[in-house]
mmCIF file of C-alpha atoms in Angstrom:
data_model
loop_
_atom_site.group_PDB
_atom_site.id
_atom_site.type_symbol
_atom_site.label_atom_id
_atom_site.label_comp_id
_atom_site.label_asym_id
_atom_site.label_seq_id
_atom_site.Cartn_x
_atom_site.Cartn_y
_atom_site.Cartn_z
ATOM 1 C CA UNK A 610 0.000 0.000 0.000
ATOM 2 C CA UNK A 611 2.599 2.123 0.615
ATOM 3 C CA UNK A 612 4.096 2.154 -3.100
ATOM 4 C CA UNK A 613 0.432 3.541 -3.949
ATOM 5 C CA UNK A 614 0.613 6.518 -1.753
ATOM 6 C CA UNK A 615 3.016 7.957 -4.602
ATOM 7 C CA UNK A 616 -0.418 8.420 -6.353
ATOM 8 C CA UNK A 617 -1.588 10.694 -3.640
ATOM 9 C CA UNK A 618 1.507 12.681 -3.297
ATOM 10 C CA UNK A 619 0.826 13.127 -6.838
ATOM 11 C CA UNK A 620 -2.632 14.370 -6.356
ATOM 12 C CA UNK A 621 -1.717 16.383 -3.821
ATOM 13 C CA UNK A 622 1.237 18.122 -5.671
ATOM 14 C CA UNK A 623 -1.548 19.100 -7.855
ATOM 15 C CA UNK A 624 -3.856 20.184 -5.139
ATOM 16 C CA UNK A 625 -1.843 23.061 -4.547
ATOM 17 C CA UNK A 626 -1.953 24.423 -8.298
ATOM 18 C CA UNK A 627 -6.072 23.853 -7.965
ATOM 19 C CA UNK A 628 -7.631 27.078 -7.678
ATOM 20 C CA UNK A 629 -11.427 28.009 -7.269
ATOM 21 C CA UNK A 630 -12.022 26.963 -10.922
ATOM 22 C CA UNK A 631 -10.973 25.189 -14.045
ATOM 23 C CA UNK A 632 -8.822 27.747 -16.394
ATOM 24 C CA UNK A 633 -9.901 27.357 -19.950
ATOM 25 C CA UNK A 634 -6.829 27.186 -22.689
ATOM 26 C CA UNK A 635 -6.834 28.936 -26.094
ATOM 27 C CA UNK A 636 -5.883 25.317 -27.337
ATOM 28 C CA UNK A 637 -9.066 23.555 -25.981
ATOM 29 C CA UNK A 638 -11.896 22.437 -27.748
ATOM 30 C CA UNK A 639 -14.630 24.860 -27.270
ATOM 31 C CA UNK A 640 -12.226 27.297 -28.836
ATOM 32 C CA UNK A 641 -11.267 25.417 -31.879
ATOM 33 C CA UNK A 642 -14.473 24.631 -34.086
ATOM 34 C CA UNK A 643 -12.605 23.904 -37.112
ATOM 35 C CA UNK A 644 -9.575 22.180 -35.918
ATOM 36 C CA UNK A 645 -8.589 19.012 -38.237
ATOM 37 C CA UNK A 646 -5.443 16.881 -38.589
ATOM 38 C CA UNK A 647 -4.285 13.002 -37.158
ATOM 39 C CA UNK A 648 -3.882 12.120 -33.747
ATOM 40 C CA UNK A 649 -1.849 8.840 -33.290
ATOM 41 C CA UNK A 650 -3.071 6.656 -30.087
ATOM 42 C CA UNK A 651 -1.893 3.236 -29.220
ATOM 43 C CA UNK A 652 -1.082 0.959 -26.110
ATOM 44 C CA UNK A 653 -2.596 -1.188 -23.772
ATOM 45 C CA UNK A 654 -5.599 -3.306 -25.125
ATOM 46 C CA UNK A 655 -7.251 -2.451 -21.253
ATOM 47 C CA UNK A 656 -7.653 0.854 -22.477
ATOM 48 C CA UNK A 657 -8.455 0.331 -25.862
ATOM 49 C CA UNK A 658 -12.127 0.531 -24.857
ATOM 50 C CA UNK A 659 -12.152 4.218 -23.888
ATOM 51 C CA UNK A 660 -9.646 5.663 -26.082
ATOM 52 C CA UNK A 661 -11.302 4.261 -29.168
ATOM 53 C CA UNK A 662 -14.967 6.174 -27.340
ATOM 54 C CA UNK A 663 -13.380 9.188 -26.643
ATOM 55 C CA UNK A 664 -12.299 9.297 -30.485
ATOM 56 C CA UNK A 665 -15.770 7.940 -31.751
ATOM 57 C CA UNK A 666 -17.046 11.191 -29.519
ATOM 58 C CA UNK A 667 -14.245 13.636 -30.216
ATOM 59 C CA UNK A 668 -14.466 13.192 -33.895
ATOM 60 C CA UNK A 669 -18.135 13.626 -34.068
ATOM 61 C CA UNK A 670 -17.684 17.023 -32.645
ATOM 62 C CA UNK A 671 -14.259 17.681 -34.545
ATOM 63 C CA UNK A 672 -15.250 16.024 -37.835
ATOM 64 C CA UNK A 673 -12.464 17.077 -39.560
ATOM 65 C CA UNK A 674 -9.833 15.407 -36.989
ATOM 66 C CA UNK A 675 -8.662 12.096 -38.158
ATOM 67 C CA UNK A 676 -8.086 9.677 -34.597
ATOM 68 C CA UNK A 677 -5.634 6.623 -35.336
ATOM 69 C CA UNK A 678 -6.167 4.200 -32.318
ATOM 70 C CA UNK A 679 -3.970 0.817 -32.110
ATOM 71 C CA UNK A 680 -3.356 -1.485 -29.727
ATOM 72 C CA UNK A 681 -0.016 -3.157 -29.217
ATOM 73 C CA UNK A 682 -0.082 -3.396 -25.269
ATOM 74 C CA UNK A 683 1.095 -1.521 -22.673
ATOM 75 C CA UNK A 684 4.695 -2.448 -23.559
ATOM 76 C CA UNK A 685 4.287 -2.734 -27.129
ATOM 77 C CA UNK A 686 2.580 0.995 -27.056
ATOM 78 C CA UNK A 687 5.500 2.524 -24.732
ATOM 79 C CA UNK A 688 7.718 1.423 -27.327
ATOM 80 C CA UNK A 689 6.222 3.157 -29.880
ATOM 81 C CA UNK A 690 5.974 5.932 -27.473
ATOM 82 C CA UNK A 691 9.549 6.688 -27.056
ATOM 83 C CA UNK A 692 10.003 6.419 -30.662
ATOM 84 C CA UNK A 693 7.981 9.201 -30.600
ATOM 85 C CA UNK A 694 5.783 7.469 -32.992
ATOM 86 C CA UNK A 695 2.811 8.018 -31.438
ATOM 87 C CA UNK A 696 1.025 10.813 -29.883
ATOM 88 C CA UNK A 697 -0.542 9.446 -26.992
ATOM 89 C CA UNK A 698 -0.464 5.806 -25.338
ATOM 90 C CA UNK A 699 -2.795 4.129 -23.173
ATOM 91 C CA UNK A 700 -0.956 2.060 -20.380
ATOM 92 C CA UNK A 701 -2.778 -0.117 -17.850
ATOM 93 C CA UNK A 702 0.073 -0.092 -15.511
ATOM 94 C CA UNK A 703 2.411 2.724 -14.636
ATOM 95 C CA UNK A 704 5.556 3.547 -17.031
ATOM 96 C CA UNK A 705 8.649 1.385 -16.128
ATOM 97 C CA UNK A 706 12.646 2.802 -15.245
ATOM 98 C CA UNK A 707 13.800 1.448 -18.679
ATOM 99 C CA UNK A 708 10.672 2.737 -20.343
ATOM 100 C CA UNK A 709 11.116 5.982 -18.866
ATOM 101 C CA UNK A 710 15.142 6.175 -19.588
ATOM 102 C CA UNK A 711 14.009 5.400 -23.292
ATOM 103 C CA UNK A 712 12.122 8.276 -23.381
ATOM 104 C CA UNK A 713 14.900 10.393 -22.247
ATOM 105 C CA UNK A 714 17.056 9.116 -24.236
ATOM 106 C CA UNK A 715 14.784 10.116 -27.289
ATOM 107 C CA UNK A 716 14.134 13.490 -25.960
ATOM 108 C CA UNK A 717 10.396 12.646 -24.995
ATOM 109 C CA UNK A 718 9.007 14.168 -22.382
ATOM 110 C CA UNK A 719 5.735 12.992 -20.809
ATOM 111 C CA UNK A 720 2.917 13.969 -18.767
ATOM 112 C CA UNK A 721 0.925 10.935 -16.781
ATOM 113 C CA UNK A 722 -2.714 11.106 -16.605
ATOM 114 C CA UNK A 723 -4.943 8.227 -14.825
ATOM 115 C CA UNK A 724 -8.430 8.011 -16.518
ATOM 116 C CA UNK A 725 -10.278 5.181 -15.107
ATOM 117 C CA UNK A 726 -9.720 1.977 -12.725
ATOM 118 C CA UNK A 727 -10.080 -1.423 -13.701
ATOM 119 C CA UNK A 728 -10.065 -5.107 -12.296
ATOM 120 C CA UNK A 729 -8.960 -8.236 -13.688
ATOM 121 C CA UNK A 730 -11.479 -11.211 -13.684
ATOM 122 C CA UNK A 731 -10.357 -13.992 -13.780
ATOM 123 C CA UNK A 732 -13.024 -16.321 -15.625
ATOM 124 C CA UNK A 733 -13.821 -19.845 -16.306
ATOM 125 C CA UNK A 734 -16.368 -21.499 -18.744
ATOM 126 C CA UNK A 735 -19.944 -21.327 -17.852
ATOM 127 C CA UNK A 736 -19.896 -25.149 -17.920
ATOM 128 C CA UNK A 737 -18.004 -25.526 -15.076
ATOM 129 C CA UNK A 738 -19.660 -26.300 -12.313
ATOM 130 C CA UNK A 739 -16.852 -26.671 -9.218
ATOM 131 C CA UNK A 740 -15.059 -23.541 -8.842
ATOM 132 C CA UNK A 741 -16.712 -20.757 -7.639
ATOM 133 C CA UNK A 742 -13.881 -18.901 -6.069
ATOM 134 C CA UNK A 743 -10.230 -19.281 -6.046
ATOM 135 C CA UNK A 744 -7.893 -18.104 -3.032
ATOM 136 C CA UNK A 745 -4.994 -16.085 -3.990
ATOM 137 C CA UNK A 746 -2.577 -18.363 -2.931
ATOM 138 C CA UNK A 747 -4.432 -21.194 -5.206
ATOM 139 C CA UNK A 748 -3.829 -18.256 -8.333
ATOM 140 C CA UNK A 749 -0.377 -18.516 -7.582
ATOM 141 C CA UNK A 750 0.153 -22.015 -7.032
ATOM 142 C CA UNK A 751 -1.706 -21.975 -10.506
ATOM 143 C CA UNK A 752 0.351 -19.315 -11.962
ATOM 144 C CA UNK A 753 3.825 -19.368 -11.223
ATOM 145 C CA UNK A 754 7.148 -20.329 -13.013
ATOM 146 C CA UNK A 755 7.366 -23.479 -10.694
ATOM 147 C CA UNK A 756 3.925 -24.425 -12.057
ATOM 148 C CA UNK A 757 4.947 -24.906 -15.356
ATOM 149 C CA UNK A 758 4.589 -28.831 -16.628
ATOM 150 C CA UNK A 759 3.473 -29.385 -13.392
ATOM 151 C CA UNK A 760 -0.042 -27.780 -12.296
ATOM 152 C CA UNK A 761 -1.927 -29.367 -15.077
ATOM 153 C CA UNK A 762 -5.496 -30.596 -13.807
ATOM 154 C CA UNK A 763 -7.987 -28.934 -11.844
ATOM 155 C CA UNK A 764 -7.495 -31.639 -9.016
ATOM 156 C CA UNK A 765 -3.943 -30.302 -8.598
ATOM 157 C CA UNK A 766 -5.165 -26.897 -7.542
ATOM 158 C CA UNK A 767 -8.129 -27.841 -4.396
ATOM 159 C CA UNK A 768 -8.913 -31.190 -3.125
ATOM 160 C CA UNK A 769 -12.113 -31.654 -4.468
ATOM 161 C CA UNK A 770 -11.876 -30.633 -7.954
ATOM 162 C CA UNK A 771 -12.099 -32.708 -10.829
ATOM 163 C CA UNK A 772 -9.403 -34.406 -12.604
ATOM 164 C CA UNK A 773 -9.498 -32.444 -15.578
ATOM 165 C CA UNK A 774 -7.307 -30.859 -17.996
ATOM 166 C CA UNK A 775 -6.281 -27.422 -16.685
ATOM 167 C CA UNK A 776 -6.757 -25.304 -19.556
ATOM 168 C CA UNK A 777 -5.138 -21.834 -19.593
ATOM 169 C CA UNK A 778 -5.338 -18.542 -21.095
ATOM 170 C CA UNK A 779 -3.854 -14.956 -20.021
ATOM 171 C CA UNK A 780 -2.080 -11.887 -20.897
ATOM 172 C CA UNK A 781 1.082 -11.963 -23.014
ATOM 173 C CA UNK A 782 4.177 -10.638 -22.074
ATOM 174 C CA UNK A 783 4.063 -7.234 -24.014
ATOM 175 C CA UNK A 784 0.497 -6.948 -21.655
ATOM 176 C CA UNK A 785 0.015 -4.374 -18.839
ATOM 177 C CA UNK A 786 -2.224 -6.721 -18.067
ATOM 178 C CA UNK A 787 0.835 -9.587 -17.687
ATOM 179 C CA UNK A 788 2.493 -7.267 -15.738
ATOM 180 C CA UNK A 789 -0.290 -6.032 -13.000
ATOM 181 C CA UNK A 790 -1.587 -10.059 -12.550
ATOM 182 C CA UNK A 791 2.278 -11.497 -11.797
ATOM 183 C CA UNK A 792 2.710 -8.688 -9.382
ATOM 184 C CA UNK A 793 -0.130 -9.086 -7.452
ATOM 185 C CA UNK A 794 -0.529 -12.986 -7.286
ATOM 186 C CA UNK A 795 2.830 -14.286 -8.080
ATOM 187 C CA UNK A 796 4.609 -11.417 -6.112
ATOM 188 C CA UNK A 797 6.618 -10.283 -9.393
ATOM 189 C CA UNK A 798 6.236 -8.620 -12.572
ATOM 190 C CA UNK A 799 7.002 -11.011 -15.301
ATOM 191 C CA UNK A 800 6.756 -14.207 -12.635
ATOM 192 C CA UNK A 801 4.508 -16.745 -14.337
ATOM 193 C CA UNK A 802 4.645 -20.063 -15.703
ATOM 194 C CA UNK A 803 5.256 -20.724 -19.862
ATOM 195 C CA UNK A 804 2.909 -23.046 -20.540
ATOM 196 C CA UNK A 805 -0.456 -21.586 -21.385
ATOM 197 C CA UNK A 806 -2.415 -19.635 -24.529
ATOM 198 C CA UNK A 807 -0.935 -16.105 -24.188
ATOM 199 C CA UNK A 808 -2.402 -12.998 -26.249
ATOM 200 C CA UNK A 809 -2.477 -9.184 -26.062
ATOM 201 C CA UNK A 810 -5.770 -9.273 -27.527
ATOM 202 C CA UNK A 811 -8.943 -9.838 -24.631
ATOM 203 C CA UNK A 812 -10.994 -11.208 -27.419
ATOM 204 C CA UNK A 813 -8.800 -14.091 -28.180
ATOM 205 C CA UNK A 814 -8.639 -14.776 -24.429
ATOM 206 C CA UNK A 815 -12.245 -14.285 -24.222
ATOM 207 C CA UNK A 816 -13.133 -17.104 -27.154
ATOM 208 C CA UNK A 817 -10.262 -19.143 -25.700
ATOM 209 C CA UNK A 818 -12.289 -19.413 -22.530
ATOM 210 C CA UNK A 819 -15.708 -19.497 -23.635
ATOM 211 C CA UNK A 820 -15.075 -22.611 -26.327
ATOM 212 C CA UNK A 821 -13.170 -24.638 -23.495
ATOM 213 C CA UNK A 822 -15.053 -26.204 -20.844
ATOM 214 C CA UNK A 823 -12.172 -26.863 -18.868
ATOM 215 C CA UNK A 824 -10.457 -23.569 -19.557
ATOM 216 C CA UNK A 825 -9.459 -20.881 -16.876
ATOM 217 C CA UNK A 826 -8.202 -17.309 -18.195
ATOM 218 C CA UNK A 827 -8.096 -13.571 -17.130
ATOM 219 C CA UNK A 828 -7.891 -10.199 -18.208
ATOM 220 C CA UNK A 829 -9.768 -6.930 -17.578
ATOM 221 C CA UNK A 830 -13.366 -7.099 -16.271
ATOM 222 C CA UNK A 831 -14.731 -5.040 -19.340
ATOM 223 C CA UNK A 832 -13.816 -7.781 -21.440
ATOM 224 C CA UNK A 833 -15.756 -9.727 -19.076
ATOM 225 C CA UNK A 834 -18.932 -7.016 -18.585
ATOM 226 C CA UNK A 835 -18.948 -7.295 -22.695
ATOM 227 C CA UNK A 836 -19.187 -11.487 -22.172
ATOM 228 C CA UNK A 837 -21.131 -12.533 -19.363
ATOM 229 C CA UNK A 838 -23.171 -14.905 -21.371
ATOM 230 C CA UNK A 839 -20.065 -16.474 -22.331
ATOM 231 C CA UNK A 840 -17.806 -16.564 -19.100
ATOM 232 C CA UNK A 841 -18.667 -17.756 -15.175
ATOM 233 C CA UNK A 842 -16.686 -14.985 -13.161
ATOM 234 C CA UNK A 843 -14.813 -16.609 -10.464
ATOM 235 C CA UNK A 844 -14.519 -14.792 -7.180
ATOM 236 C CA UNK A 845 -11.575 -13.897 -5.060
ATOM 237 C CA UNK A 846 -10.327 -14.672 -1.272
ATOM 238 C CA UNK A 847 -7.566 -12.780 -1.018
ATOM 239 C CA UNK A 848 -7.364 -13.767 2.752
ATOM 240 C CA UNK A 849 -7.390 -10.706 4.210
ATOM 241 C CA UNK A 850 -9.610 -9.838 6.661
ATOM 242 C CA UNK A 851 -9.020 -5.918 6.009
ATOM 243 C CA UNK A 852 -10.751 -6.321 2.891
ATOM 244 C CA UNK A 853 -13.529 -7.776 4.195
ATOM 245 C CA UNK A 854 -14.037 -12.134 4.708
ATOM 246 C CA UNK A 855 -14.605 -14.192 2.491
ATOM 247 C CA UNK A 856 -14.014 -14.285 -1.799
ATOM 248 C CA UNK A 857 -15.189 -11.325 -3.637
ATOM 249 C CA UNK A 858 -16.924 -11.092 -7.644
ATOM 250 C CA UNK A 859 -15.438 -8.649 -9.518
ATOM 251 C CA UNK A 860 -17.778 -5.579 -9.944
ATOM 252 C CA UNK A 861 -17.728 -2.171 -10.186
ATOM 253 C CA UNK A 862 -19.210 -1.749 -6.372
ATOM 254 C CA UNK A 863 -16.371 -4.054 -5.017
ATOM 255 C CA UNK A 864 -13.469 -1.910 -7.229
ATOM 256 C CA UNK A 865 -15.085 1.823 -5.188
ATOM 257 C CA UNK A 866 -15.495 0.400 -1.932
ATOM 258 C CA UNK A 867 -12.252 -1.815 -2.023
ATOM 259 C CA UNK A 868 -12.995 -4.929 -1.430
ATOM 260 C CA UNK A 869 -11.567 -6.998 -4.414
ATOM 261 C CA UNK A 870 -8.331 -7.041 -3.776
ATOM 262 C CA UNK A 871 -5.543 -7.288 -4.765
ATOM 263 C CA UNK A 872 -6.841 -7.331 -8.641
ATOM 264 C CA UNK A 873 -7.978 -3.572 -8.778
ATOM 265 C CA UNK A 874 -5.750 -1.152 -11.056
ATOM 266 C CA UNK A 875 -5.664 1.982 -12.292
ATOM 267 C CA UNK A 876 -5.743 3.049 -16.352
ATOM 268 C CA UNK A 877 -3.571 5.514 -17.666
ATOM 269 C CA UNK A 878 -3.066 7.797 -20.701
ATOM 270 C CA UNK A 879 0.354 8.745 -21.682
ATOM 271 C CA UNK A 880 1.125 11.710 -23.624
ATOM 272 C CA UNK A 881 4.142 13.264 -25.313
ATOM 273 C CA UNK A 882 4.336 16.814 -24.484
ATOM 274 C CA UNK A 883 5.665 17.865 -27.846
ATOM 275 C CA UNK A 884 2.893 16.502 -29.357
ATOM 276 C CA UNK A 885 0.472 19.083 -27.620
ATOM 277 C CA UNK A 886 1.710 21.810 -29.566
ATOM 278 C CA UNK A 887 -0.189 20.294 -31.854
ATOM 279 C CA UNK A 888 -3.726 21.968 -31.190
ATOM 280 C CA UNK A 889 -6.135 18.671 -32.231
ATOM 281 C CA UNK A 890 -3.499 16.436 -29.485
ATOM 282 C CA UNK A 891 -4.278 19.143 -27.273
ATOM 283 C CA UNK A 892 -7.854 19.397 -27.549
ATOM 284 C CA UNK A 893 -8.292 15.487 -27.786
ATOM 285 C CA UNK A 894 -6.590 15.005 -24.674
ATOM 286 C CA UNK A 895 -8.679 17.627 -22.781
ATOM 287 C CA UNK A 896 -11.898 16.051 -23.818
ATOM 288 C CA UNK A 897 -10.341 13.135 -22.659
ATOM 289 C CA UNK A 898 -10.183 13.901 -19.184
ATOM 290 C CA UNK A 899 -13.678 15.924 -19.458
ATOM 291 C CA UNK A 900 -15.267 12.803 -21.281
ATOM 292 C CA UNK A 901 -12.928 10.088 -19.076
ATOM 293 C CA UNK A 902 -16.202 9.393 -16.223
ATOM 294 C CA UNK A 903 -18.783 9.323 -18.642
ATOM 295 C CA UNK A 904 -17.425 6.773 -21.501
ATOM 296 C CA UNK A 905 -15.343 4.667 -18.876
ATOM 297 C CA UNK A 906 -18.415 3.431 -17.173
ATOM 298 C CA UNK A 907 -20.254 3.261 -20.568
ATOM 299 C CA UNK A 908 -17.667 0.686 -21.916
ATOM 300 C CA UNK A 909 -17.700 -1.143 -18.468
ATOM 301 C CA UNK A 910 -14.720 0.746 -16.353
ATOM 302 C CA UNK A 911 -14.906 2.228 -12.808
ATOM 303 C CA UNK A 912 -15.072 6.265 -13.292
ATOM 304 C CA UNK A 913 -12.415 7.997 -10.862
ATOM 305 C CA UNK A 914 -13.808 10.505 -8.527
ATOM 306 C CA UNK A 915 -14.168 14.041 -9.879
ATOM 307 C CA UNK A 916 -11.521 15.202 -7.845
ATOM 308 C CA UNK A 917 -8.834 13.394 -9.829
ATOM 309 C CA UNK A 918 -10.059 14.510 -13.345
ATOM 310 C CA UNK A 919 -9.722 18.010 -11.930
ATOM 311 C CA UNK A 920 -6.314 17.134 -10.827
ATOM 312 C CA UNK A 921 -5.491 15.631 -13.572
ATOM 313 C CA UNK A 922 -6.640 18.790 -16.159
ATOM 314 C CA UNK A 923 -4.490 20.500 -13.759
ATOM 315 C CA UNK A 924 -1.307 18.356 -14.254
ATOM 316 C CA UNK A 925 -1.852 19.107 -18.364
ATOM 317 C CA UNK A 926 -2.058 22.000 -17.955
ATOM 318 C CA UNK A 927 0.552 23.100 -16.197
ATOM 319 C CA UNK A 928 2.497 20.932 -17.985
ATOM 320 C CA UNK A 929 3.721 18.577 -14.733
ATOM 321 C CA UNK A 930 6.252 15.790 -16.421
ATOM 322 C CA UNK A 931 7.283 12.748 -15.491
ATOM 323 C CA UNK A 932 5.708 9.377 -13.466
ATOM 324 C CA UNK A 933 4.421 10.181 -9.995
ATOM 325 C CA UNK A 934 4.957 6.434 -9.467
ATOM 326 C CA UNK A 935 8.540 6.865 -9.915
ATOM 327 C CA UNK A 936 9.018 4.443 -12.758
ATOM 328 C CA UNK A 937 8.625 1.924 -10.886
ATOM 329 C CA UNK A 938 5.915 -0.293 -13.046
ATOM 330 C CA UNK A 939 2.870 -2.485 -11.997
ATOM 331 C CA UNK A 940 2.462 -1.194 -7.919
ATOM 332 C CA UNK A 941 -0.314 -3.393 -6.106
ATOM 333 C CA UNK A 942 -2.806 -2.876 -3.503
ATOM 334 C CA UNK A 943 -4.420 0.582 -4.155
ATOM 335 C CA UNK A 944 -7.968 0.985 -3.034
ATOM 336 C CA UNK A 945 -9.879 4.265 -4.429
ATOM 337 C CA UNK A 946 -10.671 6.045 -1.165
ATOM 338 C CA UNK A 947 -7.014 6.433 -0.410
ATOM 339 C CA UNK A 948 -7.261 8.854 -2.995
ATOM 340 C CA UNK A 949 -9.108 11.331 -1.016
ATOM 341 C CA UNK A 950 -6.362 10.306 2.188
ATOM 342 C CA UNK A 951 -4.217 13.896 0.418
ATOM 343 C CA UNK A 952 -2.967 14.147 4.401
ATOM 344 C CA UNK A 953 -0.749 11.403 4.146
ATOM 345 C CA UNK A 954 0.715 12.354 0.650
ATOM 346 C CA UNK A 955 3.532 13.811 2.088
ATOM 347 C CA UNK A 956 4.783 10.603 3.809
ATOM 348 C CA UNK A 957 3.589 8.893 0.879
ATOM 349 C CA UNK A 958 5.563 10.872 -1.659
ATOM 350 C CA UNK A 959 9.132 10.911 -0.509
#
């Protein structure tokens, strides 16, 4: 938890710059009817969801912009990103050292904007009918690199399950997805076992699941939200008695109030600063964070209080660089009312 409480000295770095209202910007899009050119957006397949609404929207009001939106992962997209081939990039896990020393390398400078939280489901096929929940430490006996070639039937994992082929399918490696679900269950980013179907693309996890009765796969819970008459969502225990007894469903209620743990995340947009001298990158990006609530929960994502969109129009504006996470990569254990804790963000920010 206390790796998260970067996020709040963050938010409460901006707190100071807030004043008594939002400052409008001779770049935004209320003051720039007829603006027009391409705006290049790529990343993390988590995100894909609300990038590609905000440029459905966007476009609609700016018809003579021209939004690009790809997905190549949260890796694949920082890549790109410090190419400077891209404008903007959606990450589902904070930027990493050697993503950030790329960008430095390059010359680009970024500024860090969270838009939404997520959770991972992990899912099973409606046809099963034995597991209902799984424990954390049963994900990770499932999941890591000693499981490999070993943990290969359901009766492995409980006493009481069937012996049954253990059928899996999860994030690939260039994922921000991979990266937040080794962290939190295996204890490592990049900790996991070889053996199973591996994509960057949620719909090929999703079919993966849905056509294999003995199948067991995860990845973000809009993916999910969009496939419930496909998928059985399998709650988690994490254990903890702080997060309340007993396994939790993954839901939006149980993402606010905290209680499924530890496979809540925040989403983030990434976004080059050069690039908003550009004014349809600036103007997309601030009807980003004006549209973020609104289209997040619309394509099945957990809106972040109002607050933190302030905040965050804030940080663009005044142009605050960098990671408030301090590189570090996929952090775990955040709930969202520790967000309003802006007391404790000096402790938490050193």
């Amino acid at each position: 938890m206390k790796k998260w409480l970067a996020f709040l000295g963050w938010i409460g770095l901006i707190a100071l710059m807030v004043g008594c209202g939002r400052p409008s910007s001779a770049g935004s899009a209320g003051s720039a009817p007829r603006l027009s050119g391409k705006i290049v957006v790529d990343g993390s397949s988590t995100v894909l969801p609300i990038s590609e609404a905000v440029a459905e929207e966007f476009q609609k009001e700016y018809p003579g912009t021209n939004p690009v939106v790809g997905k190549s992962g949260t890796g694949g997209g920082f890549k790109k990103f410090a190419n400077g081939e891209v404008d903007i990039t959606g990450a589902s896990r904070p930027i990493r050292a050697v993503e950030d020393e790329a960008c430095r390398k390059n010359g680009i400078q970024y500024i860090e904007i969270p838009v939404a939280y997520d959770a991972l489901a992990v899912v099973v096929n409606p046809k099963n009918t034995w597991c209902d929940y799984l424990t954390v430490r049963e994900l990770k006996k499932i999941w890591e690199p000693a499981a490999t070639g070993k943990i290969t039937r359901w009766s492995q994992v409980r006493p009481g399950f069937p012996n049954r082929p253990l059928v899996l399918f999860g994030a690939g490696v260039d994922s921000g997805t991979y990266d937040y679900f080794t962290a939190a269950i295996v204890g490592e980013e990049h900790s996991s076992r070889s053996d199973y179907s591996s994509s960057e693309d949620d719909n090929i996890l999703v079919q993966g699941v849905a056509n294999n009765e003995n199948a067991l796969g995860y990845f973000g819970l809009a993916y999910y939200l969009q496939n419930k008459d496909k998928l059985k969502a399998v709650a988690i225990d994490d254990e903890n008695p702080n997060n309340g007894d007993g396994p939790v469903l993954p839901s939006e209620e149980n993402v606010l109030n905290g209680t499924y743990q530890p496979l809540s995340r925040p989403l983030f947009i990434y976004v080059n600063v050069k690039s908003l001298e550009k004014p349809q990158v600036r103007a997309f990006v601030e009807f980003y964070i004006e549209r973020a609530a609104q289209l997040a929960k619309e394509v099945g994502y957990v809106p972040l209080p109002e607050q933190v969109y302030a905040l965050a129009k804030q940080r663009l504006e005044k142009r605050i660089i960098g990671s408030v996470f301090g590189a570090h990569g996929s952090q775990v254990g955040v709930k969202l009312e520790d967000l309003y804790k802006i007391e404790e963000a000096g402790e938490g920010g050193k």
